Amino acid sequence: MTIPTETIDLAAVRADFPALHREVDGCPLIYLDSAATAQRPQSVIDAELAFVTGANAAVHRGAHTLAAEATDLFEDARATVAGFVGAAPEQLVWTSGATAALNTAAYAIGAAGLVREGDEVVVTEAEHHANLIPWQQLASRTGAVLRHIPVHEDGTIDVSAAASVISSRTRVVAFAHVSNVLGIVNPVADLVALAHGVGAIAVMDACQSAPHLPLDLPGLGVDLAAFSGHKMLGPNGIGALYGTAELLDALPPVFTGGSMVTTVTLETAEFLPAPHRFEAGTQPVSQAVGLAEAVRYLDRLDMGAVHARERMLEQRMREGLRGIDGVRLLGDADAERIALCAFAVDGVHAHDVGQFLDARGIAVRVGHHCAQPLHRRFGPAATVRASAGVYTTEDEIDALIDAVGAVRGYFGAA
Amino acid sequence: MTIPTETIDLAAVRADFPALHREVDGCPLIYLDSAATAQRPQSVIDAELAFVTGANAAVHRGAHTLAAEATDLFEDARATVAGFVGAAPEQLVWTSGATAALNTAAYAIGAAGLVREGDEVVVTEAEHHANLIPWQQLASRTGAVLRHIPVHEDGTIDVSAAASVISSRTRVVAFAHVSNVLGIVNPVADLVALAHGVGAIAVMDACQSAPHLPLDLPGLGVDLAAFSGHKMLGPNGIGALYGTAELLDALPPVFTGGSMVTTVTLETAEFLPAPHRFEAGTQPVSQAVGLAEAVRYLDRLDMGAVHARERMLEQRMREGLRGIDGVRLLGDADAERIALCAFAVDGVHAHDVGQFLDARGIAVRVGHHCAQPLHRRFGPAATVRASAGVYTTEDEIDALIDAVGAVRGYFGAA
Amino acid sequence: MGDLDQLYQELILDHARRRVGSGLAPAEGLSADHHERNPVCGDEITLRVRVDGDRIRDVSWEGEGCSISQASASMLSQLVTERAPLPRNEASALIDGFRTALRSRGTMELDEDVYEDAAALTGVSKYTARVKCAMLAWVALEAALAALDG
Amino acid sequence: MGDLDQLYQELILDHARRRVGSGLAPAEGLSADHHERNPVCGDEITLRVRVDGDRIRDVSWEGEGCSISQASASMLSQLVTERAPLPRNEASALIDGFRTALRSRGTMELDEDVYEDAAALTGVSKYTARVKCAMLAWVALEAALAALDG
Ligand SMILES: Cc1ncc(COP(=O)(O)O)c(C=O)c1O
Ligand SMILES: Cc1ncc(COP(=O)(O)O)c(C=O)c1O
């Protein structure tokens, strides 16, 4: 990293996030659940508010001034968010979130006949359910076979196993850029090369990378990618499906309705080109405008600086947790990572750990984090996950480590 | 109507809607495009804001205080919105809007095998594309036949034709409660009786009724219904699919992912009962909270009073427009209606009419209003649609009539 | 006593460790099993109820989960088994009352005379996210009893 | 002149009525047709370009739509046909310039010496929702020319 972490003025950043300044049970909130949903800066809240009180109208539909203003804002937002991931505006389809984006991808690929009986769809063992079940369902709809790439004990993808799982029968390889449990940046170049080597579509779940790393989707070479606004300082209810122009043009729409058609008769409908073809119905316009402001905010911080700072937090968190007796980290590889750790505490159930931390104002997530197969692979049914955001301080990481250190004593497990 | 319209204090209502107080080209905004999207009262904006700055967290997932608070708010919102349409909380599935709800219904009905090759799906000629194309697609996926119920010249549904179109082969009858072009309340009891008489599923698009009439979905007897938050004073990006308990339980999920499963392995997934089964991924929680406040706002106004006031506005608008030379109303039946008129102006294209009105600050919608088949049936490819909301005044209706009266002169068509 | 200590009373942590009734009793005579799972955290329980006509002989269970869910299963087993033979309708009433109190968001208390050790779970009702943990065994017993009728 | 009168200049309303070039010319010699539609409002146009080698002989059209789209088709037809035989690359340059100006959100003007009557459409660029109306015929001509090459 060449960018010094000092470029981020953390006090100023924290002042921008109103939700951080509340208390929980009399303790100041320490929000370490950003991987589930991130808090939003005031400028994102204001952008939505300005839209709702000023230009609120349906887009692409009216001649009146409000509608024209709304349409301009909506398409400007598309260009801004597309630019943030290195893409052209036409490559960015708005969805209600990453889950909708991945489901849309799976249904469209199936409807286009790109996956058929006997074909294979490949996922990794570390996927979030949102990048697993839609492919299971696609396989069961089409008669295809779902196969998986295992992960090593240290949490990294087994690339040599991937090379043997991916074969000439493979039509889709779906993987996370960064797992939401392991926090490790996956070897995208290798996976894309393997997929493209057999003519398969590479689908990337960018939910946990988009908020934390500089992201260049065309540069990574993936064919489709998905991310969610609420994890990257933006509003809930908005996300995107990115695609190469060729693939988006080849895919049929999944949900149909208003604003995505040319000619409609009672019998048939013709559809607009991408991206509008995939955007049926009234769009989440204020949310798109809010997400555009969120990525502008991230751009102002500079994603290189964000990433550099996160590496520092990540090391502090991982080292600190690793040093606590009876704490076991899931996937402890010294790979490139985001500041996220999932761990189990010997003799204390994750739910109890979470409750204990909550009593100190520390918000973490407990459970399987929508990755049951990965948990099964590593043992515990539930873990505790702490995840940082752009607003997380070193002190907050230290408070986490301190609290986790006290857990076993409290529950009589030490 | 027994409820006097005086129960609504219009000045107070208007003061609640910040977006109404802007100017367009130096004229005060006259917003007559509520059927496309309604403006929101400050209390809805505040409810979302309070959530976003206070309890912002993912729901049904964490043990921490924020997550617990968010979950409570989310489920309370479900109960509130369900109650508004006479339903139990478990009967209300959150979706991103009516389009997503109707598509979910169509995919789920197909996946459940409730529509198969040779079966018939029936829609009306007056449907919005969102309640037409998903059924076309279902028919083409399954090999079923799509049939339609015609409308009379006065815009009312041809119930006797419906009785012959609906047959023992019919599996689904889909219709709007109120058409978004004609504004006429459809004979729901007749259509439901015909559908149920042959064992078909009755699906109702309640987009244009939910904001304007007291709505009792179980009382109407429909099996499924859909509506959108942004048309009923609520936020964008939220809507609902209502269903009877039996049918929702029989339908499989459409989009899959996190928070809608019990046990997931790499090979298969088991799903939660309804409604959660249909709610994959991070939910639009702030929007649900906002929509709950919107229906509380409507409840405070009293939907009986809202409806009574709308009838008055509707008569004023329709009579006024009807009296203008060269203006032709689509579907001019003296039926029960909402305050919405679509019309064509002889010799002046709808787009030009819209532009002319916009220059006077009057926001209407022009085009086919996502109902191309209905427009084809009535002639003009595009019409002008004026639609009122709870905040619309008599003066605004009069300004519309006045302006429409001047259109043909301006364009030299009179 | 802080809120946390109120939730994790010594009695609860103790039951979570002792796990009264854990280990399924042999399925002699009339019995019914039910498996229940909390999808949020993956906690699960298999509960066995053995009956004599319309009276419950005992409740045994096997499961994994947080201290609240384990303690609650232990307390339930102890409560029912100590009162054996307990009429099934009384067990149902106990379950209903327990559910009502736990869903009360801290506004109702469990009566110690009726619920014995399980009354210590009153504090859970303030933590809506944990109510499911405390309910797990009770819901399983309800389902097992229903299975006997079905 | 108010904004609306600026948009609907007499020249525009006049072209919308006269519809220069409306009625498709017979498809003699080398010609290409293109049908273009504005999905928002349903406006449509079928445009025919007749060429001699790489020069355009004339442009004729048939269509329905708002006064802006009709006037624009009329003006385009007049502009191209008056300059016939117009080299195809010059027509492409005209189309590009027209698009750029119309997308400029009111920041660029169409040169009257170059665009003649069509320069009156400059005012449309302030109305982003109407830019598609004004572009309809021009996009159709572009597509028809491309079809000749394809
Ligand atoms: C890696 C990953 N993929 C997919 C998702 C699903 O995103 P959403 O719930 O916003 O649709 C999440 C977050 O829950 C995630 O962390
Ligand atoms: C009658 C009707 N049905 C369905 C819809 C679609 O609703 P949405 O665009 O909010 O999904 C609309 C509004 O556009 C409508 O008016």
mmCIF file of N, CA, C and O in Angstrom, chain A residues 19 22 24 33 39-40 45 49 52-54 56 64-65 69 99 103 107 134 136 146 230 236 254-256 262 264-267 281-283 287 358 364 372 376, chain B residues 19 22 24 33 39-40 45 49 52-54 56 64-65 69 99 103 107 134 136 146 230 236 254 256 262 264-268 281-283 287 358 364 372 376:
data_model
loop_
_atom_site.group_PDB
_atom_site.id
_atom_site.type_symbol
_atom_site.label_atom_id
_atom_site.label_comp_id
_atom_site.label_asym_id
_atom_site.label_seq_id
_atom_site.Cartn_x
_atom_site.Cartn_y
_atom_site.Cartn_z
ATOM 1 N N ALA A 19 -25.874 7.684 13.227
ATOM 2 C CA ALA A 19 -26.285 6.481 13.974
ATOM 3 C C ALA A 19 -25.205 5.995 14.921
ATOM 4 O O ALA A 19 -25.484 5.203 15.824
ATOM 5 N N ARG A 22 -25.217 6.935 19.280
ATOM 6 C CA ARG A 22 -26.223 6.572 20.269
ATOM 7 C C ARG A 22 -25.584 5.707 21.358
ATOM 8 O O ARG A 22 -24.439 5.275 21.241
ATOM 9 N N VAL A 24 -26.074 2.248 23.950
ATOM 10 C CA VAL A 24 -26.748 0.973 24.146
ATOM 11 C C VAL A 24 -26.539 0.604 25.599
ATOM 12 O O VAL A 24 -25.390 0.482 26.041
ATOM 13 N N ASP A 33 -20.829 -4.457 13.171
ATOM 14 C CA ASP A 33 -21.679 -5.332 12.357
ATOM 15 C C ASP A 33 -21.857 -4.735 10.970
ATOM 16 O O ASP A 33 -22.907 -4.882 10.344
ATOM 17 N N GLN A 39 -23.654 1.663 8.504
ATOM 18 C CA GLN A 39 -24.364 2.909 8.810
ATOM 19 C C GLN A 39 -24.159 3.907 7.663
ATOM 20 O O GLN A 39 -23.300 3.715 6.820
ATOM 21 N N ARG A 40 -25.007 4.938 7.616
ATOM 22 C CA ARG A 40 -24.970 5.876 6.486
ATOM 23 C C ARG A 40 -24.524 7.260 6.918
ATOM 24 O O ARG A 40 -24.991 7.768 7.936
ATOM 25 N N ILE A 45 -28.136 10.399 3.704
ATOM 26 C CA ILE A 45 -29.473 10.660 4.237
ATOM 27 C C ILE A 45 -30.047 11.922 3.605
ATOM 28 O O ILE A 45 -31.199 11.963 3.164
ATOM 29 N N LEU A 49 -33.315 12.556 1.234
ATOM 30 C CA LEU A 49 -34.305 13.501 1.737
ATOM 31 C C LEU A 49 -34.595 14.583 0.705
ATOM 32 O O LEU A 49 -35.750 14.947 0.468
ATOM 33 N N VAL A 52 -36.759 13.138 -1.941
ATOM 34 C CA VAL A 52 -38.123 12.842 -1.526
ATOM 35 C C VAL A 52 -38.953 14.117 -1.332
ATOM 36 O O VAL A 52 -40.143 14.150 -1.625
ATOM 37 N N THR A 53 -38.306 15.155 -0.860
ATOM 38 C CA THR A 53 -39.070 16.386 -0.637
ATOM 39 C C THR A 53 -39.016 17.310 -1.847
ATOM 40 O O THR A 53 -39.759 18.283 -1.903
ATOM 41 N N GLY A 54 -38.161 16.992 -2.827
ATOM 42 C CA GLY A 54 -38.012 17.917 -3.945
ATOM 43 C C GLY A 54 -38.464 17.371 -5.278
ATOM 44 O O GLY A 54 -39.388 17.902 -5.900
ATOM 45 N N ASN A 56 -39.497 14.159 -6.037
ATOM 46 C CA ASN A 56 -40.090 12.832 -5.961
ATOM 47 C C ASN A 56 -41.083 12.558 -7.088
ATOM 48 O O ASN A 56 -42.151 13.148 -7.147
ATOM 49 N N HIS A 64 -43.646 15.726 -17.202
ATOM 50 C CA HIS A 64 -43.639 16.863 -16.293
ATOM 51 C C HIS A 64 -42.269 17.058 -15.653
ATOM 52 O O HIS A 64 -41.411 16.182 -15.675
ATOM 53 N N THR A 65 -42.065 18.252 -15.135
ATOM 54 C CA THR A 65 -40.754 18.669 -14.658
ATOM 55 C C THR A 65 -40.213 17.738 -13.580
ATOM 56 O O THR A 65 -39.056 17.334 -13.627
ATOM 57 N N GLU A 69 -36.771 15.656 -13.840
ATOM 58 C CA GLU A 69 -35.692 15.817 -12.859
ATOM 59 C C GLU A 69 -35.346 14.472 -12.222
ATOM 60 O O GLU A 69 -34.173 14.127 -12.053
ATOM 61 N N THR A 99 -29.172 -10.003 -3.270
ATOM 62 C CA THR A 99 -29.945 -11.240 -3.366
ATOM 63 C C THR A 99 -30.806 -11.231 -4.628
ATOM 64 O O THR A 99 -30.844 -12.217 -5.374
ATOM 65 N N ASN A 103 -30.335 -13.771 -7.847
ATOM 66 C CA ASN A 103 -31.473 -14.555 -8.309
ATOM 67 C C ASN A 103 -31.824 -14.215 -9.751
ATOM 68 O O ASN A 103 -32.141 -15.101 -10.544
ATOM 69 N N TYR A 107 -31.962 -16.985 -12.686
ATOM 70 C CA TYR A 107 -33.159 -17.243 -13.496
ATOM 71 C C TYR A 107 -32.901 -16.923 -14.971
ATOM 72 O O TYR A 107 -33.315 -17.665 -15.861
ATOM 73 N N PRO A 134 -29.770 -19.868 -4.952
ATOM 74 C CA PRO A 134 -30.272 -19.616 -6.316
ATOM 75 C C PRO A 134 -29.659 -20.574 -7.346
ATOM 76 O O PRO A 134 -30.315 -20.951 -8.317
ATOM 77 N N GLN A 136 -28.543 -23.696 -6.559
ATOM 78 C CA GLN A 136 -29.188 -24.999 -6.295
ATOM 79 C C GLN A 136 -30.519 -25.069 -7.028
ATOM 80 O O GLN A 136 -30.855 -26.070 -7.664
ATOM 81 N N LEU A 146 -24.973 -29.397 -9.342
ATOM 82 C CA LEU A 146 -24.241 -28.371 -8.608
ATOM 83 C C LEU A 146 -22.996 -28.997 -7.986
ATOM 84 O O LEU A 146 -23.083 -30.006 -7.281
ATOM 85 N N HIS A 230 -26.819 -1.193 0.936
ATOM 86 C CA HIS A 230 -26.816 -0.990 2.390
ATOM 87 C C HIS A 230 -25.527 -1.458 3.047
ATOM 88 O O HIS A 230 -25.305 -1.165 4.213
ATOM 89 N N ASN A 236 -30.886 0.944 2.123
ATOM 90 C CA ASN A 236 -31.480 -0.351 1.950
ATOM 91 C C ASN A 236 -32.376 -0.360 0.729
ATOM 92 O O ASN A 236 -32.874 0.678 0.325
ATOM 93 N N VAL A 254 -36.245 -11.211 -16.140
ATOM 94 C CA VAL A 254 -36.779 -12.194 -15.208
ATOM 95 C C VAL A 254 -38.115 -11.694 -14.662
ATOM 96 O O VAL A 254 -39.146 -12.305 -14.870
ATOM 97 N N PHE A 255 -38.091 -10.556 -13.985
ATOM 98 C CA PHE A 255 -39.341 -9.934 -13.582
ATOM 99 C C PHE A 255 -39.763 -8.992 -14.708
ATOM 100 O O PHE A 255 -38.923 -8.315 -15.317
ATOM 101 N N THR A 256 -41.055 -8.975 -15.002
ATOM 102 C CA THR A 256 -41.557 -8.166 -16.112
ATOM 103 C C THR A 256 -42.637 -7.222 -15.609
ATOM 104 O O THR A 256 -43.186 -7.411 -14.527
ATOM 105 N N THR A 262 -41.063 -2.380 -25.061
ATOM 106 C CA THR A 262 -41.348 -1.489 -26.190
ATOM 107 C C THR A 262 -42.813 -1.686 -26.562
ATOM 108 O O THR A 262 -43.649 -0.898 -26.155
ATOM 109 N N VAL A 264 -46.307 -3.881 -26.372
ATOM 110 C CA VAL A 264 -47.020 -4.899 -25.604
ATOM 111 C C VAL A 264 -48.398 -5.096 -26.210
ATOM 112 O O VAL A 264 -49.127 -4.125 -26.435
ATOM 113 N N THR A 265 -48.724 -6.338 -26.506
ATOM 114 C CA THR A 265 -50.097 -6.660 -26.886
ATOM 115 C C THR A 265 -50.644 -7.578 -25.800
ATOM 116 O O THR A 265 -49.929 -7.941 -24.872
ATOM 117 N N LEU A 266 -51.906 -7.956 -25.940
ATOM 118 C CA LEU A 266 -52.433 -8.889 -24.937
ATOM 119 C C LEU A 266 -51.684 -10.206 -24.990
ATOM 120 O O LEU A 266 -51.569 -10.900 -23.979
ATOM 121 N N GLU A 267 -51.142 -10.529 -26.162
ATOM 122 C CA GLU A 267 -50.490 -11.835 -26.325
ATOM 123 C C GLU A 267 -49.003 -11.831 -25.974
ATOM 124 O O GLU A 267 -48.495 -12.780 -25.394
ATOM 125 N N GLY A 281 -41.088 -2.199 -13.390
ATOM 126 C CA GLY A 281 -41.827 -1.519 -12.333
ATOM 127 C C GLY A 281 -41.147 -0.249 -11.855
ATOM 128 O O GLY A 281 -40.064 0.128 -12.308
ATOM 129 N N THR A 282 -41.832 0.416 -10.938
ATOM 130 C CA THR A 282 -41.314 1.649 -10.372
ATOM 131 C C THR A 282 -40.002 1.358 -9.659
ATOM 132 O O THR A 282 -39.920 0.444 -8.854
ATOM 133 N N GLN A 283 -39.002 2.123 -9.975
ATOM 134 C CA GLN A 283 -37.670 1.853 -9.451
ATOM 135 C C GLN A 283 -37.447 2.570 -8.117
ATOM 136 O O GLN A 283 -38.078 3.581 -7.822
ATOM 137 N N GLN A 287 -33.429 5.706 -3.418
ATOM 138 C CA GLN A 287 -32.349 4.835 -2.960
ATOM 139 C C GLN A 287 -31.176 4.845 -3.939
ATOM 140 O O GLN A 287 -30.016 4.800 -3.517
ATOM 141 N N ASP A 358 -22.966 -7.199 23.724
ATOM 142 C CA ASP A 358 -24.016 -6.188 23.593
ATOM 143 C C ASP A 358 -24.167 -5.400 24.890
ATOM 144 O O ASP A 358 -24.402 -4.186 24.865
ATOM 145 N N VAL A 364 -22.141 -7.030 17.511
ATOM 146 C CA VAL A 364 -21.553 -7.980 16.572
ATOM 147 C C VAL A 364 -22.679 -8.886 16.091
ATOM 148 O O VAL A 364 -23.795 -8.821 16.599
ATOM 149 N N GLN A 372 -24.304 -21.636 6.213
ATOM 150 C CA GLN A 372 -24.347 -22.890 6.978
ATOM 151 C C GLN A 372 -23.330 -23.910 6.491
ATOM 152 O O GLN A 372 -22.644 -24.525 7.309
ATOM 153 N N ARG A 376 -20.545 -25.699 8.823
ATOM 154 C CA ARG A 376 -20.475 -27.141 8.989
ATOM 155 C C ARG A 376 -19.051 -27.625 8.695
ATOM 156 O O ARG A 376 -18.517 -28.482 9.393
ATOM 157 N N ALA B 19 -43.240 18.087 -0.241
ATOM 158 C CA ALA B 19 -42.971 18.135 -1.682
ATOM 159 C C ALA B 19 -44.003 18.952 -2.450
ATOM 160 O O ALA B 19 -43.761 19.345 -3.590
ATOM 161 N N ARG B 22 -43.315 23.206 -3.626
ATOM 162 C CA ARG B 22 -42.289 23.735 -4.507
ATOM 163 C C ARG B 22 -42.950 24.428 -5.700
ATOM 164 O O ARG B 22 -44.165 24.363 -5.899
ATOM 165 N N VAL B 24 -42.796 25.117 -10.002
ATOM 166 C CA VAL B 24 -42.338 24.609 -11.290
ATOM 167 C C VAL B 24 -42.441 25.768 -12.266
ATOM 168 O O VAL B 24 -43.533 26.313 -12.448
ATOM 169 N N ASP B 33 -50.306 13.614 -10.377
ATOM 170 C CA ASP B 33 -49.722 12.368 -10.870
ATOM 171 C C ASP B 33 -49.574 11.367 -9.724
ATOM 172 O O ASP B 33 -48.645 10.570 -9.683
ATOM 173 N N GLN B 39 -46.970 11.667 -3.136
ATOM 174 C CA GLN B 39 -46.026 12.359 -2.261
ATOM 175 C C GLN B 39 -46.186 11.828 -0.831
ATOM 176 O O GLN B 39 -47.163 11.160 -0.528
ATOM 177 N N ARG B 40 -45.180 12.094 -0.004
ATOM 178 C CA ARG B 40 -45.182 11.516 1.342
ATOM 179 C C ARG B 40 -45.328 12.572 2.419
ATOM 180 O O ARG B 40 -44.679 13.610 2.347
ATOM 181 N N ILE B 45 -41.585 10.472 6.291
ATOM 182 C CA ILE B 45 -40.169 10.816 6.125
ATOM 183 C C ILE B 45 -39.456 10.717 7.472
ATOM 184 O O ILE B 45 -38.370 10.136 7.574
ATOM 185 N N LEU B 49 -36.400 8.306 8.750
ATOM 186 C CA LEU B 49 -35.207 8.988 9.245
ATOM 187 C C LEU B 49 -34.844 8.506 10.648
ATOM 188 O O LEU B 49 -33.669 8.257 10.950
ATOM 189 N N VAL B 52 -33.275 5.158 10.355
ATOM 190 C CA VAL B 52 -31.946 5.161 9.749
ATOM 191 C C VAL B 52 -30.891 5.747 10.686
ATOM 192 O O VAL B 52 -29.752 5.301 10.718
ATOM 193 N N THR B 53 -31.274 6.724 11.468
ATOM 194 C CA THR B 53 -30.292 7.329 12.364
ATOM 195 C C THR B 53 -30.308 6.678 13.744
ATOM 196 O O THR B 53 -29.403 6.921 14.531
ATOM 197 N N GLY B 54 -31.311 5.824 13.977
ATOM 198 C CA GLY B 54 -31.413 5.275 15.323
ATOM 199 C C GLY B 54 -31.203 3.790 15.418
ATOM 200 O O GLY B 54 -30.266 3.312 16.043
ATOM 201 N N ASN B 56 -30.863 1.511 12.828
ATOM 202 C CA ASN B 56 -30.500 0.906 11.551
ATOM 203 C C ASN B 56 -29.696 -0.380 11.735
ATOM 204 O O ASN B 56 -28.557 -0.366 12.159
ATOM 205 N N HIS B 64 -27.692 -8.358 18.869
ATOM 206 C CA HIS B 64 -27.404 -7.068 19.474
ATOM 207 C C HIS B 64 -28.634 -6.174 19.511
ATOM 208 O O HIS B 64 -29.628 -6.427 18.852
ATOM 209 N N THR B 65 -28.572 -5.172 20.355
ATOM 210 C CA THR B 65 -29.733 -4.342 20.645
ATOM 211 C C THR B 65 -30.317 -3.700 19.395
ATOM 212 O O THR B 65 -31.523 -3.705 19.183
ATOM 213 N N GLU B 69 -34.087 -4.225 18.045
ATOM 214 C CA GLU B 69 -35.010 -3.102 17.856
ATOM 215 C C GLU B 69 -35.528 -3.060 16.423
ATOM 216 O O GLU B 69 -36.709 -2.841 16.164
ATOM 217 N N THR B 99 -44.932 -4.796 -8.600
ATOM 218 C CA THR B 99 -44.413 -5.556 -9.739
ATOM 219 C C THR B 99 -43.709 -6.813 -9.239
ATOM 220 O O THR B 99 -43.922 -7.912 -9.773
ATOM 221 N N ASN B 103 -44.958 -10.687 -9.955
ATOM 222 C CA ASN B 103 -44.027 -11.634 -10.561
ATOM 223 C C ASN B 103 -43.785 -12.820 -9.635
ATOM 224 O O ASN B 103 -43.711 -13.964 -10.084
ATOM 225 N N TYR B 107 -44.454 -16.632 -10.744
ATOM 226 C CA TYR B 107 -43.413 -17.668 -10.721
ATOM 227 C C TYR B 107 -43.776 -18.779 -9.744
ATOM 228 O O TYR B 107 -43.597 -19.959 -10.027
ATOM 229 N N PRO B 134 -46.259 -10.683 -16.609
ATOM 230 C CA PRO B 134 -45.879 -11.860 -15.810
ATOM 231 C C PRO B 134 -46.755 -13.080 -16.115
ATOM 232 O O PRO B 134 -46.287 -14.216 -16.075
ATOM 233 N N GLN B 136 -48.315 -13.572 -19.110
ATOM 234 C CA GLN B 136 -47.893 -14.017 -20.450
ATOM 235 C C GLN B 136 -46.681 -14.934 -20.315
ATOM 236 O O GLN B 136 -46.584 -15.978 -20.955
ATOM 237 N N LEU B 146 -53.100 -17.872 -22.492
ATOM 238 C CA LEU B 146 -53.552 -16.645 -21.833
ATOM 239 C C LEU B 146 -54.810 -16.149 -22.536
ATOM 240 O O LEU B 146 -54.831 -15.972 -23.745
ATOM 241 N N HIS B 230 -45.221 3.201 -2.522
ATOM 242 C CA HIS B 230 -45.032 4.576 -3.017
ATOM 243 C C HIS B 230 -46.298 5.178 -3.598
ATOM 244 O O HIS B 230 -46.340 6.375 -3.857
ATOM 245 N N ASN B 236 -40.750 4.448 -1.624
ATOM 246 C CA ASN B 236 -40.414 3.625 -2.754
ATOM 247 C C ASN B 236 -39.673 2.383 -2.290
ATOM 248 O O ASN B 236 -39.043 2.396 -1.241
ATOM 249 N N VAL B 254 -39.622 -17.908 -4.531
ATOM 250 C CA VAL B 254 -39.166 -17.603 -5.893
ATOM 251 C C VAL B 254 -37.714 -17.138 -5.840
ATOM 252 O O VAL B 254 -36.836 -17.768 -6.412
ATOM 253 N N THR B 256 -34.404 -16.782 -3.603
ATOM 254 C CA THR B 256 -33.893 -17.499 -2.446
ATOM 255 C C THR B 256 -32.610 -16.831 -1.954
ATOM 256 O O THR B 256 -31.986 -16.060 -2.672
ATOM 257 N N THR B 262 -34.292 -22.775 6.811
ATOM 258 C CA THR B 262 -33.985 -23.434 8.077
ATOM 259 C C THR B 262 -32.620 -24.098 7.919
ATOM 260 O O THR B 262 -31.613 -23.546 8.308
ATOM 261 N N VAL B 264 -29.574 -25.509 5.525
ATOM 262 C CA VAL B 264 -28.975 -25.407 4.193
ATOM 263 C C VAL B 264 -27.728 -26.282 4.153
ATOM 264 O O VAL B 264 -26.875 -26.187 5.038
ATOM 265 N N THR B 265 -27.649 -27.129 3.162
ATOM 266 C CA THR B 265 -26.405 -27.851 2.906
ATOM 267 C C THR B 265 -25.917 -27.389 1.532
ATOM 268 O O THR B 265 -26.593 -26.602 0.861
ATOM 269 N N LEU B 266 -24.779 -27.881 1.121
ATOM 270 C CA LEU B 266 -24.320 -27.501 -0.218
ATOM 271 C C LEU B 266 -25.300 -27.998 -1.270
ATOM 272 O O LEU B 266 -25.438 -27.393 -2.333
ATOM 273 N N GLU B 267 -26.012 -29.072 -0.971
ATOM 274 C CA GLU B 267 -26.889 -29.666 -1.983
ATOM 275 C C GLU B 267 -28.298 -29.094 -1.972
ATOM 276 O O GLU B 267 -28.889 -28.881 -3.027
ATOM 277 N N THR B 268 -28.858 -28.866 -0.769
ATOM 278 C CA THR B 268 -30.268 -28.476 -0.725
ATOM 279 C C THR B 268 -30.536 -27.472 0.386
ATOM 280 O O THR B 268 -29.717 -27.274 1.278
ATOM 281 N N GLY B 281 -32.991 -12.395 1.610
ATOM 282 C CA GLY B 281 -32.033 -11.295 1.656
ATOM 283 C C GLY B 281 -32.423 -10.199 2.620
ATOM 284 O O GLY B 281 -33.474 -10.232 3.269
ATOM 285 N N THR B 282 -31.549 -9.229 2.731
ATOM 286 C CA THR B 282 -31.775 -8.103 3.618
ATOM 287 C C THR B 282 -33.027 -7.358 3.167
ATOM 288 O O THR B 282 -33.175 -7.038 2.003
ATOM 289 N N GLN B 283 -33.904 -7.126 4.093
ATOM 290 C CA GLN B 283 -35.195 -6.538 3.765
ATOM 291 C C GLN B 283 -35.143 -5.007 3.799
ATOM 292 O O GLN B 283 -34.310 -4.425 4.483
ATOM 293 N N GLN B 287 -38.013 1.195 4.838
ATOM 294 C CA GLN B 287 -39.174 1.418 3.987
ATOM 295 C C GLN B 287 -40.430 0.773 4.577
ATOM 296 O O GLN B 287 -41.532 1.332 4.471
ATOM 297 N N ASP B 358 -47.524 21.331 -17.856
ATOM 298 C CA ASP B 358 -46.333 21.474 -17.012
ATOM 299 C C ASP B 358 -45.901 22.934 -16.929
ATOM 300 O O ASP B 358 -45.461 23.398 -15.869
ATOM 301 N N VAL B 364 -48.979 16.080 -14.791
ATOM 302 C CA VAL B 364 -49.823 14.937 -15.127
ATOM 303 C C VAL B 364 -48.933 13.922 -15.814
ATOM 304 O O VAL B 364 -47.781 14.195 -16.110
ATOM 305 N N GLN B 372 -50.694 -0.647 -22.704
ATOM 306 C CA GLN B 372 -50.791 -0.523 -24.162
ATOM 307 C C GLN B 372 -52.023 -1.235 -24.733
ATOM 308 O O GLN B 372 -52.707 -0.662 -25.584
ATOM 309 N N ARG B 376 -54.790 0.546 -27.091
ATOM 310 C CA ARG B 376 -55.096 0.068 -28.442
ATOM 311 C C ARG B 376 -56.603 -0.148 -28.575
ATOM 312 O O ARG B 376 -57.203 0.171 -29.595
#
